[in-house]
PDB file of N, CA and C in Angstrom:
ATOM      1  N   UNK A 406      -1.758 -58.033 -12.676  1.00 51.00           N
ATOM      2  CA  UNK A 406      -2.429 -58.159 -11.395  1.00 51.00           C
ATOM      3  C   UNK A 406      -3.021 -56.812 -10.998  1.00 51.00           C
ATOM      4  N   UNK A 407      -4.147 -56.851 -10.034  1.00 59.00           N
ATOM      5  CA  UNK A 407      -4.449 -55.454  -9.791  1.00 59.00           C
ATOM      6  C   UNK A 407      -4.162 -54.735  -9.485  1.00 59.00           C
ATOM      7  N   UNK A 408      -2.978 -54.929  -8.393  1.00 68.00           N
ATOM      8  CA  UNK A 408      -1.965 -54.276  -7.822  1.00 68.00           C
ATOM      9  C   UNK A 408      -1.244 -53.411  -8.423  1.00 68.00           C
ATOM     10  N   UNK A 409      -0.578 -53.842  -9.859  1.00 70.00           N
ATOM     11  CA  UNK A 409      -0.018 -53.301 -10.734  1.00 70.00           C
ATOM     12  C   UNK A 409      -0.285 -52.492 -12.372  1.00 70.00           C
ATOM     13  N   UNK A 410      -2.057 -52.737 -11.487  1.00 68.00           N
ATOM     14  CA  UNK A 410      -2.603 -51.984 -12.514  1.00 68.00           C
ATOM     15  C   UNK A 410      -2.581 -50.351 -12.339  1.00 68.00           C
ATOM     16  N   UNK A 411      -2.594 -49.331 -13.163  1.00 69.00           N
ATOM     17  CA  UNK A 411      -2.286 -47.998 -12.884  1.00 69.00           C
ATOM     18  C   UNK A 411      -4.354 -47.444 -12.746  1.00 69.00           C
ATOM     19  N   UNK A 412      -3.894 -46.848 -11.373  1.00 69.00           N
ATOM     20  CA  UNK A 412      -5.264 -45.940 -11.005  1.00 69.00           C
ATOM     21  C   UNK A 412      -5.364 -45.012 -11.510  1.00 69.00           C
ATOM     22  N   UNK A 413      -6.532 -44.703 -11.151  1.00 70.00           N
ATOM     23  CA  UNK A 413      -6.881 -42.964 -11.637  1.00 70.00           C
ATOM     24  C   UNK A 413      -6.158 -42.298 -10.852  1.00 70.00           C
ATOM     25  N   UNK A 414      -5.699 -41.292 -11.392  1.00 71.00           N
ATOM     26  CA  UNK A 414      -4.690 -40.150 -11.065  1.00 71.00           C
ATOM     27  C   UNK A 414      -5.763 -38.335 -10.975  1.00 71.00           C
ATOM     28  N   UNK A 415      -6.194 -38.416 -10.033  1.00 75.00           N
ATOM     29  CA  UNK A 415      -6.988 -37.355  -9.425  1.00 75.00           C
ATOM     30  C   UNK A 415      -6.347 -36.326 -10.104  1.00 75.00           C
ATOM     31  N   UNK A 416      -7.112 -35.144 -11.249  1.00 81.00           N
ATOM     32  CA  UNK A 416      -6.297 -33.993 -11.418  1.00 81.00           C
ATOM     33  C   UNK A 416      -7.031 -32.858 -10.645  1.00 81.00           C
ATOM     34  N   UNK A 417      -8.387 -32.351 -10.126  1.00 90.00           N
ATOM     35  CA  UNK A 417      -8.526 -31.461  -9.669  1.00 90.00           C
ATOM     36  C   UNK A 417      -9.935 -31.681  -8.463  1.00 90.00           C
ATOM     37  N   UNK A 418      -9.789 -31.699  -6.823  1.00 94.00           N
ATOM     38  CA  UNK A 418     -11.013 -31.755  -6.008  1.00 94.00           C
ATOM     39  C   UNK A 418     -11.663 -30.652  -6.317  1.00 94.00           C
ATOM     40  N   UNK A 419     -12.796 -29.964  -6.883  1.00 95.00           N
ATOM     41  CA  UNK A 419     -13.297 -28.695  -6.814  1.00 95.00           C
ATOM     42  C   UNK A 419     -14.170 -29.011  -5.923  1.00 95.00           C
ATOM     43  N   UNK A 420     -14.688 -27.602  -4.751  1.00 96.00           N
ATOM     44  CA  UNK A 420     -15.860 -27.773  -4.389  1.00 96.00           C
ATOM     45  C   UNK A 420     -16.682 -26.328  -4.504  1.00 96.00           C
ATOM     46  N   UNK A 421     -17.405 -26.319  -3.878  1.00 95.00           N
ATOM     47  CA  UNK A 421     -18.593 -25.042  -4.446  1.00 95.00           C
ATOM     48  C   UNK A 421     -18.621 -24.303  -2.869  1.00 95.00           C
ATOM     49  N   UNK A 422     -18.472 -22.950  -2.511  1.00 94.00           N
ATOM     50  CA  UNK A 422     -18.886 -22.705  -1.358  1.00 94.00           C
ATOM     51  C   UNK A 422     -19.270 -21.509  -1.591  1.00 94.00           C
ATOM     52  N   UNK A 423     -21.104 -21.984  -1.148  1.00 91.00           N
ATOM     53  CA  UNK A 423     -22.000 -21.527  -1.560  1.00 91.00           C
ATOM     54  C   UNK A 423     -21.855 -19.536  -0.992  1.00 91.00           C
ATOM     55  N   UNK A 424     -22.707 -19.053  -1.710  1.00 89.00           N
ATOM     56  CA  UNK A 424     -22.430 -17.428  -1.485  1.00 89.00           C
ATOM     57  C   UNK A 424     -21.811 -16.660  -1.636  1.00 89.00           C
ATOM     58  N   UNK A 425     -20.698 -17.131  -3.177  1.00 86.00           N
ATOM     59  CA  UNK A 425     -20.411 -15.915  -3.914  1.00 86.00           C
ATOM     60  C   UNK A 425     -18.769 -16.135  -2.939  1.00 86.00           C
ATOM     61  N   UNK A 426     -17.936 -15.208  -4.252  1.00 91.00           N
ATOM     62  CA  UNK A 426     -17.163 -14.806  -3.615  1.00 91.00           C
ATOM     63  C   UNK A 426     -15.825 -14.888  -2.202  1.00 91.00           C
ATOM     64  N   UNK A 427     -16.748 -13.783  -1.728  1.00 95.00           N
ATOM     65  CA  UNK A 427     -16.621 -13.381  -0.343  1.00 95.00           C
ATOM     66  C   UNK A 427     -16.565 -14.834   0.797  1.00 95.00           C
ATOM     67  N   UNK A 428     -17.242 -15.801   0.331  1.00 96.00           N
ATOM     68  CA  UNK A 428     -16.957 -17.260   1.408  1.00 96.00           C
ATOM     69  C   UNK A 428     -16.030 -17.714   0.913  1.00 96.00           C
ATOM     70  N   UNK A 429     -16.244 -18.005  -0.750  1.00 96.00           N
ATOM     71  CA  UNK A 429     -15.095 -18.743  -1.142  1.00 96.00           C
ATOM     72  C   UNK A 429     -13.659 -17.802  -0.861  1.00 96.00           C
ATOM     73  N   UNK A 430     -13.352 -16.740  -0.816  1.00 96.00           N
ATOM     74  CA  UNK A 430     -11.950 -15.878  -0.751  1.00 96.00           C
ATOM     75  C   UNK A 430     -12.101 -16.246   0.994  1.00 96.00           C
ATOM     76  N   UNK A 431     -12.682 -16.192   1.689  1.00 97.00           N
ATOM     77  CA  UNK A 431     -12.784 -16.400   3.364  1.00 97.00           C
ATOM     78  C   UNK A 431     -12.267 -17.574   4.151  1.00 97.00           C
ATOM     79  N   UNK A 432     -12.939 -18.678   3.406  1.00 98.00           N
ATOM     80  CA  UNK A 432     -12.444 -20.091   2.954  1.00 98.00           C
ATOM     81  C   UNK A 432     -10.476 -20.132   2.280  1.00 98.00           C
ATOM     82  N   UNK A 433     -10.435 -20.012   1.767  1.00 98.00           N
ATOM     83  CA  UNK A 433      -9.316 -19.635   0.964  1.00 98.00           C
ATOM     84  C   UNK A 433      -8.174 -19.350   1.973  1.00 98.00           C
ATOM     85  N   UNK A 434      -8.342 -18.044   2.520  1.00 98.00           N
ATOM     86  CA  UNK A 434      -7.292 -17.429   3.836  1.00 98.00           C
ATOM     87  C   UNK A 434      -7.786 -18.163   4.830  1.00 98.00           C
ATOM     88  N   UNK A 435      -8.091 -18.850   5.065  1.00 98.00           N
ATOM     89  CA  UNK A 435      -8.782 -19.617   6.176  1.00 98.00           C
ATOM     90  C   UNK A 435      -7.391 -20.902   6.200  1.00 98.00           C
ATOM     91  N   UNK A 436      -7.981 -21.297   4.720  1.00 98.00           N
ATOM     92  CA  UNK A 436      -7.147 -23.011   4.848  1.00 98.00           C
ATOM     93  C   UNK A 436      -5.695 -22.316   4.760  1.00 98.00           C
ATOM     94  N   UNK A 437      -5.308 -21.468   4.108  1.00 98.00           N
ATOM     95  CA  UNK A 437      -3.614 -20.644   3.287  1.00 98.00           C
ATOM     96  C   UNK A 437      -3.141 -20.729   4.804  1.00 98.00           C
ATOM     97  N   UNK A 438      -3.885 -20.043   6.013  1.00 98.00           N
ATOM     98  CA  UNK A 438      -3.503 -19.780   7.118  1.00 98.00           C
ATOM     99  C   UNK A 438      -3.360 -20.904   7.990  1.00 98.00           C
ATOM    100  N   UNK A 439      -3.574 -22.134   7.658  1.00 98.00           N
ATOM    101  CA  UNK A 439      -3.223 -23.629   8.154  1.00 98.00           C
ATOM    102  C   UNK A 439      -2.185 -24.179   7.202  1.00 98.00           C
ATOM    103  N   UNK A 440      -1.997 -23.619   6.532  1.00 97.00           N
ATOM    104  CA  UNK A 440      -1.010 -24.224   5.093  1.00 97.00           C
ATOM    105  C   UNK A 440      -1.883 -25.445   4.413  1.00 97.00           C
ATOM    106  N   UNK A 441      -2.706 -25.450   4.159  1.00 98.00           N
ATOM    107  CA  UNK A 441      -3.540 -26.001   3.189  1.00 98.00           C
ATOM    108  C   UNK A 441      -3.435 -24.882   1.878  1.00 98.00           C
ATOM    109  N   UNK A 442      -3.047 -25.634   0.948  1.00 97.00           N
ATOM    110  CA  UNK A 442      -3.148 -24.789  -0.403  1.00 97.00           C
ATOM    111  C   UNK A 442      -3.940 -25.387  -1.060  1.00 97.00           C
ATOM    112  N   UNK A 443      -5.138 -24.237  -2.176  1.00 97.00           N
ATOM    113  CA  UNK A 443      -6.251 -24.545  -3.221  1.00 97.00           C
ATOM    114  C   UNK A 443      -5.774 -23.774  -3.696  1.00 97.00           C
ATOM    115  N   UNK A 444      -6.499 -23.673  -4.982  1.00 97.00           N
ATOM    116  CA  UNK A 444      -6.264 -22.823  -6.338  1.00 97.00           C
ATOM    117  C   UNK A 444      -7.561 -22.750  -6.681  1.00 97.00           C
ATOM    118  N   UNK A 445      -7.846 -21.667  -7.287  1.00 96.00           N
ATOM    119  CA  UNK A 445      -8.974 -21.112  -8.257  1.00 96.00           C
ATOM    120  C   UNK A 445      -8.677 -21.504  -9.747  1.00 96.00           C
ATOM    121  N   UNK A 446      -8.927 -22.360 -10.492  1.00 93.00           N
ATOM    122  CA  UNK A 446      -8.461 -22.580 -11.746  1.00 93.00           C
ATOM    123  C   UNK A 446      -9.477 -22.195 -13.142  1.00 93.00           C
ATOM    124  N   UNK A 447     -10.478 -21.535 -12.432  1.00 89.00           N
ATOM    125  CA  UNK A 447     -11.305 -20.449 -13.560  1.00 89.00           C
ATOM    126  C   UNK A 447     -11.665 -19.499 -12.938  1.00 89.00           C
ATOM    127  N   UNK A 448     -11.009 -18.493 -12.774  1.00 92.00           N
ATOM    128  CA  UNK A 448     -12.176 -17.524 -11.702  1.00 92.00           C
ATOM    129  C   UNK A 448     -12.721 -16.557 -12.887  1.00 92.00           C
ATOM    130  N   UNK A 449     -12.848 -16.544 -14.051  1.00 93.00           N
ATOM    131  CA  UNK A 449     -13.974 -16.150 -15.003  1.00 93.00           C
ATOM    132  C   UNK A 449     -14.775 -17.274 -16.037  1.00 93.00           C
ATOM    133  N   UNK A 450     -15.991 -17.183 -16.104  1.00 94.00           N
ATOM    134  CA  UNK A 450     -16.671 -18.694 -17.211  1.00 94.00           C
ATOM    135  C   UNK A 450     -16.016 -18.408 -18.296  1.00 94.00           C
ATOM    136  N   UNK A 451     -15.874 -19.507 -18.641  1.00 91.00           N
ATOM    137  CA  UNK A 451     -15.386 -19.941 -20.833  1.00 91.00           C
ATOM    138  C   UNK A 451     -16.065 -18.372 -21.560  1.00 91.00           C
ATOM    139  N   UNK A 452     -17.120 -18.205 -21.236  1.00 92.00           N
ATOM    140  CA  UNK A 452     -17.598 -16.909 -22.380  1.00 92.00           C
ATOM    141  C   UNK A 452     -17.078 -16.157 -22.144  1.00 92.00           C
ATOM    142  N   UNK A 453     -16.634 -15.616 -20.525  1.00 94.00           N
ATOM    143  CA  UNK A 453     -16.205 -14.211 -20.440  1.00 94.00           C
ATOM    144  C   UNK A 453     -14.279 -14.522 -20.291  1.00 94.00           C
ATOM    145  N   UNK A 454     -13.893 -15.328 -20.917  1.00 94.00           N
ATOM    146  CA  UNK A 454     -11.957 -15.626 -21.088  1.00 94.00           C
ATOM    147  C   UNK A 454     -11.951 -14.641 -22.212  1.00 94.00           C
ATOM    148  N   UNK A 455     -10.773 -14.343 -22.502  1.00 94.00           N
ATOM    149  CA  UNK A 455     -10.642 -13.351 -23.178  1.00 94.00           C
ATOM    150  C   UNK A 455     -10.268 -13.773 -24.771  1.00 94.00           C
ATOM    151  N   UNK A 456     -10.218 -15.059 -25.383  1.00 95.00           N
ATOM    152  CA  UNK A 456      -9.834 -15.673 -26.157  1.00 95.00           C
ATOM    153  C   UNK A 456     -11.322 -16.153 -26.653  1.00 95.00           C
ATOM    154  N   UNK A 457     -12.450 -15.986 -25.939  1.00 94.00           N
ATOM    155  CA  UNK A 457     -13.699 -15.860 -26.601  1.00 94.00           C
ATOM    156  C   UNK A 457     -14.436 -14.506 -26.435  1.00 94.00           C
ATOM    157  N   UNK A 458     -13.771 -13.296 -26.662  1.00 94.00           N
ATOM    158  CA  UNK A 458     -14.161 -12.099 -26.831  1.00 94.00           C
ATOM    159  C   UNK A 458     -14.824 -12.133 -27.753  1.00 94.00           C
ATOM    160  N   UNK A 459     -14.445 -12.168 -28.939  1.00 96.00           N
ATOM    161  CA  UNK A 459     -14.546 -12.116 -30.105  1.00 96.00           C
ATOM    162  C   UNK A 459     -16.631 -12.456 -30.575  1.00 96.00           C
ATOM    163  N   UNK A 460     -17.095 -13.534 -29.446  1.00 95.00           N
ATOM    164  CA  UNK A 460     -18.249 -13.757 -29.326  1.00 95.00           C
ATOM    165  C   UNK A 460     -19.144 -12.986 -28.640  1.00 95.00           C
ATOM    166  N   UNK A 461     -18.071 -11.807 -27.985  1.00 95.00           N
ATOM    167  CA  UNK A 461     -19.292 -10.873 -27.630  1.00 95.00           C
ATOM    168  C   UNK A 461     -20.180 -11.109 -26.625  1.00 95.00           C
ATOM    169  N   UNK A 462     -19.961 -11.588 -25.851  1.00 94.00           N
ATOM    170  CA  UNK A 462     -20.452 -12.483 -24.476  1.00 94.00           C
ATOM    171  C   UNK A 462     -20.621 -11.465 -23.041  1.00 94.00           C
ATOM    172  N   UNK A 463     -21.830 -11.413 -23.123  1.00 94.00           N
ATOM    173  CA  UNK A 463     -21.931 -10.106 -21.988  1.00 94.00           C
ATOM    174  C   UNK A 463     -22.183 -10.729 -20.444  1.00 94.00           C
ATOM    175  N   UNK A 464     -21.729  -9.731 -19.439  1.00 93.00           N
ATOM    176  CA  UNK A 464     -22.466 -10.185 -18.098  1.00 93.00           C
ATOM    177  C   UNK A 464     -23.601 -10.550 -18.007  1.00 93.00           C
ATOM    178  N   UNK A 465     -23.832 -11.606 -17.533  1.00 96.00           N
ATOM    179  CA  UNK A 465     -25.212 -11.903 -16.975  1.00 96.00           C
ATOM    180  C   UNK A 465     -25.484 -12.557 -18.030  1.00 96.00           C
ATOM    181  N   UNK A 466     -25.536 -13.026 -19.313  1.00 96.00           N
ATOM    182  CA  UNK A 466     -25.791 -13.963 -19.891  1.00 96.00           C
ATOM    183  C   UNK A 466     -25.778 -15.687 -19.595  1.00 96.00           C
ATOM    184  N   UNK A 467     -24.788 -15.731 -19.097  1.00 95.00           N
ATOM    185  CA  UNK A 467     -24.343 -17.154 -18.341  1.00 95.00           C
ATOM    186  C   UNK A 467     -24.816 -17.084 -16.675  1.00 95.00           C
ATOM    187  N   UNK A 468     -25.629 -16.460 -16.154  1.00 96.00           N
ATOM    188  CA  UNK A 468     -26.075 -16.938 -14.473  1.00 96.00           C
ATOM    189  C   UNK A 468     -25.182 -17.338 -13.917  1.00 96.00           C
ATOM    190  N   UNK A 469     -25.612 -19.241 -14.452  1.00 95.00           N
ATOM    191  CA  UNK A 469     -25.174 -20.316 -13.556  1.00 95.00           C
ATOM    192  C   UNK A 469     -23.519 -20.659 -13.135  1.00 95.00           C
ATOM    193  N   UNK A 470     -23.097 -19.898 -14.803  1.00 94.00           N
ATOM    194  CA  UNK A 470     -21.646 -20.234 -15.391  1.00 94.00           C
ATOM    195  C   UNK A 470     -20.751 -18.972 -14.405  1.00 94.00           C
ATOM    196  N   UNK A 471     -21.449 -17.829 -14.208  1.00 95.00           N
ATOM    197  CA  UNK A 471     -20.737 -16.820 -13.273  1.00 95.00           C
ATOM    198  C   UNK A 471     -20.838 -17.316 -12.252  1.00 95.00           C
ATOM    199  N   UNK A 472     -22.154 -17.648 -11.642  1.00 94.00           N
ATOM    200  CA  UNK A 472     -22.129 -17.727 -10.041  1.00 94.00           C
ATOM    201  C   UNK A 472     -20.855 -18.993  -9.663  1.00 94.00           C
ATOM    202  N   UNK A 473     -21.047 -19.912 -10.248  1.00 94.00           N
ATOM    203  CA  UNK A 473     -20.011 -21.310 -10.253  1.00 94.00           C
ATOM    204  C   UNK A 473     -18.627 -20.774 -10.282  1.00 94.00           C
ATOM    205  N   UNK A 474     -18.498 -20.128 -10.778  1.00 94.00           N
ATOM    206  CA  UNK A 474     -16.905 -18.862 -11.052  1.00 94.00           C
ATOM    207  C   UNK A 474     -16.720 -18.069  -9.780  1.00 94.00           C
ATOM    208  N   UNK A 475     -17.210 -17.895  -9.183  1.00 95.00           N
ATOM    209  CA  UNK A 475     -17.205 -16.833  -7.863  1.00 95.00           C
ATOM    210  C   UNK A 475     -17.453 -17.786  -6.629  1.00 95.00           C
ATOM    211  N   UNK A 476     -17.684 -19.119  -6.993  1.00 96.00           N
ATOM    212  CA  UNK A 476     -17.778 -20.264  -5.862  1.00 96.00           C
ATOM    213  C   UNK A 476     -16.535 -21.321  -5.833  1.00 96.00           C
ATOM    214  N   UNK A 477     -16.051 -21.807  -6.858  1.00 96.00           N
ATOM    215  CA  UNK A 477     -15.475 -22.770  -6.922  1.00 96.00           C
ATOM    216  C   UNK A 477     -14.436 -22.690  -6.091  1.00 96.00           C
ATOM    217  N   UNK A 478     -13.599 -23.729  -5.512  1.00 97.00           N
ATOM    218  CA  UNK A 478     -12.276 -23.937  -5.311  1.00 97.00           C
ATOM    219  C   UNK A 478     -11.467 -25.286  -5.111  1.00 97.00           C
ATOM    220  N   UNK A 479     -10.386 -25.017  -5.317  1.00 97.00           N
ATOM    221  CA  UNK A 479     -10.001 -26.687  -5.899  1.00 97.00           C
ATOM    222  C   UNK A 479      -9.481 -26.578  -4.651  1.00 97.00           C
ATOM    223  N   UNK A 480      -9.122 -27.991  -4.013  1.00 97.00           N
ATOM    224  CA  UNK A 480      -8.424 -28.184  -2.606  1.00 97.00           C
ATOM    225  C   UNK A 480      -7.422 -29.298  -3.075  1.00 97.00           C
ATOM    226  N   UNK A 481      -6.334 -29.158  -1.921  1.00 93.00           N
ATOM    227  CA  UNK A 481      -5.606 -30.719  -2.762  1.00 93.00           C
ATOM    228  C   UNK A 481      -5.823 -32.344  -2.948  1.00 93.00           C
ATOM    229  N   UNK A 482      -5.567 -32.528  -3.926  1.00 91.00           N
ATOM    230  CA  UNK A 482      -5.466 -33.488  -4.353  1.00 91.00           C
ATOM    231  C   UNK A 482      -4.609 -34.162  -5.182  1.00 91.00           C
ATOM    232  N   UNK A 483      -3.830 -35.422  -4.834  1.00 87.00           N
ATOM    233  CA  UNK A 483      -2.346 -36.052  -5.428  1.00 87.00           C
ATOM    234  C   UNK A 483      -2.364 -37.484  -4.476  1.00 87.00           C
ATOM    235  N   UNK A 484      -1.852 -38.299  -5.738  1.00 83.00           N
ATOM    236  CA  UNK A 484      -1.593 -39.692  -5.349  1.00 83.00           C
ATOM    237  C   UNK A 484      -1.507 -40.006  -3.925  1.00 83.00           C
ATOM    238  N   UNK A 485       0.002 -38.973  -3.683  1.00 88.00           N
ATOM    239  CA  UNK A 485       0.365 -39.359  -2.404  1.00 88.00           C
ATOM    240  C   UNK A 485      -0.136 -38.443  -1.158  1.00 88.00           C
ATOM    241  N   UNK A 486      -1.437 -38.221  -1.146  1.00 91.00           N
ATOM    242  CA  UNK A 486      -2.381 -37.325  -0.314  1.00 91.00           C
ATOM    243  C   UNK A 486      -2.539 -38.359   0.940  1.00 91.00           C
ATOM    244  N   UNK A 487      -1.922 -38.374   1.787  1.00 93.00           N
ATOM    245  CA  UNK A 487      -2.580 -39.242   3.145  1.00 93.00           C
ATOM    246  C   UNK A 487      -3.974 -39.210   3.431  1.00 93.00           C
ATOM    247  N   UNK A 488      -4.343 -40.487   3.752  1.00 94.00           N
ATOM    248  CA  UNK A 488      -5.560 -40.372   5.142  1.00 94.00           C
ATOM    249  C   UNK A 488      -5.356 -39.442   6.318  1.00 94.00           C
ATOM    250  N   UNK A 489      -4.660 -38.809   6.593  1.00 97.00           N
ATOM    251  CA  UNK A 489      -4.545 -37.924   7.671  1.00 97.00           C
ATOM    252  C   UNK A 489      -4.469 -36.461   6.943  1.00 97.00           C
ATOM    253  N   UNK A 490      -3.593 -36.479   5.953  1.00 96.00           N
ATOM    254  CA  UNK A 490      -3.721 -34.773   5.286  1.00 96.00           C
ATOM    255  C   UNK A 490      -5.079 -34.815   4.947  1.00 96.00           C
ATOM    256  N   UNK A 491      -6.206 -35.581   4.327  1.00 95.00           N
ATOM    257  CA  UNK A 491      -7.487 -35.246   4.232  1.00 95.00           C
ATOM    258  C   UNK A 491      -8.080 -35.407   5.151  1.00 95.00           C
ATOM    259  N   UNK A 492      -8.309 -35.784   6.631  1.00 97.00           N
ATOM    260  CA  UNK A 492      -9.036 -35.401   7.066  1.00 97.00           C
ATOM    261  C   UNK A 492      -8.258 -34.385   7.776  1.00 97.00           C
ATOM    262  N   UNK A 493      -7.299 -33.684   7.805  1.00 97.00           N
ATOM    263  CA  UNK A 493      -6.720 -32.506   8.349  1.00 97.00           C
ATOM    264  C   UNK A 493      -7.381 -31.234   7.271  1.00 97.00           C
ATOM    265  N   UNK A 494      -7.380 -31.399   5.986  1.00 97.00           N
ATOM    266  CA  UNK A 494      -8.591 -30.699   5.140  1.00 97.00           C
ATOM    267  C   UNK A 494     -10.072 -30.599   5.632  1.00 97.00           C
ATOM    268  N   UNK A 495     -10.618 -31.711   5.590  1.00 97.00           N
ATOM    269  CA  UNK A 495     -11.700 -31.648   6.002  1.00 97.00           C
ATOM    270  C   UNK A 495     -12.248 -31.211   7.116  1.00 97.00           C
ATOM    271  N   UNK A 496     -10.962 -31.629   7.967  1.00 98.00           N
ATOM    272  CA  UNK A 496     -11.332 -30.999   9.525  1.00 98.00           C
ATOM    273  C   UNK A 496     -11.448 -28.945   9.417  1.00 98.00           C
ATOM    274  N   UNK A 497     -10.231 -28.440   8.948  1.00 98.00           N
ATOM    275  CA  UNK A 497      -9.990 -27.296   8.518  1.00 98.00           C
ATOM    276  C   UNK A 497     -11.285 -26.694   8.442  1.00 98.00           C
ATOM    277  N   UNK A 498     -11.921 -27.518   7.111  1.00 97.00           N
ATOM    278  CA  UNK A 498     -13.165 -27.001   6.129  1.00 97.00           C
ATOM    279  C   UNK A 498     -14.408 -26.339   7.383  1.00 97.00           C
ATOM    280  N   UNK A 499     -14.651 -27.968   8.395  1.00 97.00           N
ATOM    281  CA  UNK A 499     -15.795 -28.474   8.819  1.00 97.00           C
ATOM    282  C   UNK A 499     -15.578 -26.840   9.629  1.00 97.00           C
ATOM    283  N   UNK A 500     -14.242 -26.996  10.306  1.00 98.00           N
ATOM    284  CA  UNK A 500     -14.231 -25.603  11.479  1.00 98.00           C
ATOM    285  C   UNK A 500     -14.588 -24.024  10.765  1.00 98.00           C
ATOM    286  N   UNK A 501     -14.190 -24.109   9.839  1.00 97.00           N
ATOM    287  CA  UNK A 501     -14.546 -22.935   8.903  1.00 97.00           C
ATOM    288  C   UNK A 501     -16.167 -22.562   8.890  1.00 97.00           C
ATOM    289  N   UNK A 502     -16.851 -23.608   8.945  1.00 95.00           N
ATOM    290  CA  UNK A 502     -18.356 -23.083   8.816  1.00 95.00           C
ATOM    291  C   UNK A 502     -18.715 -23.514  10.060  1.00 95.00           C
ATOM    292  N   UNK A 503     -18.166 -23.792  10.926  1.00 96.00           N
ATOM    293  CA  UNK A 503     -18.985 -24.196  12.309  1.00 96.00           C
ATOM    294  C   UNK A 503     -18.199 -22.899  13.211  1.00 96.00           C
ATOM    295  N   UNK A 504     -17.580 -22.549  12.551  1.00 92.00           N
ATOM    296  CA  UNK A 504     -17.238 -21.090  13.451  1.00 92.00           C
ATOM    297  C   UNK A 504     -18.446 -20.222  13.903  1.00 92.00           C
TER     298      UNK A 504
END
């Protein structure tokens, strides 16, 4: 039955906040300071990890792949995530840029 069929199991919300860095780390102590926890789960691109050294992969070769690295951040996400803990996220978020 559908009921007892197994869902997708959400492993990571990323979102992008735009301008480098400095918003996304702003963002970051923003939500930490509501107790909302995210994680950064690449804060360097695949070329510049250190397990593809070996390829010789310089700054600025990848643009898109850095800037996305200095933006990203994962927010939570898990089965048992309420309708109210997300929009207590979202609310968080919305106040963050309407400051």
């Amino acid at each position: 039955t559908p009921q007892d069929a197994p869902g997708h199991i959400y492993n990571q919300f990323v979102i992008r906040a735009r301008g480098g860095s400095r918003i996304r780390d702003d963002l970051r102590a923003w939500l930490s300071a509501r107790d909302i926890g995210t994680e950064i789960y690449y804060p360097l691109p695949l070329p510049h990890q250190p397990c593809f050294a070996h390829l010789g992969c310089r700054a600025g070769q990848f643009p898109a792949a850095e800037q996305a690295a200095q933006e990203v951040l994962a927010l939570p996400i898990f089965p048992e995530l309420s309708a109210d803990q997300s929009d207590t996220v979202m609310d968080a978020i919305q106040a963050f840029f309407l400051r």
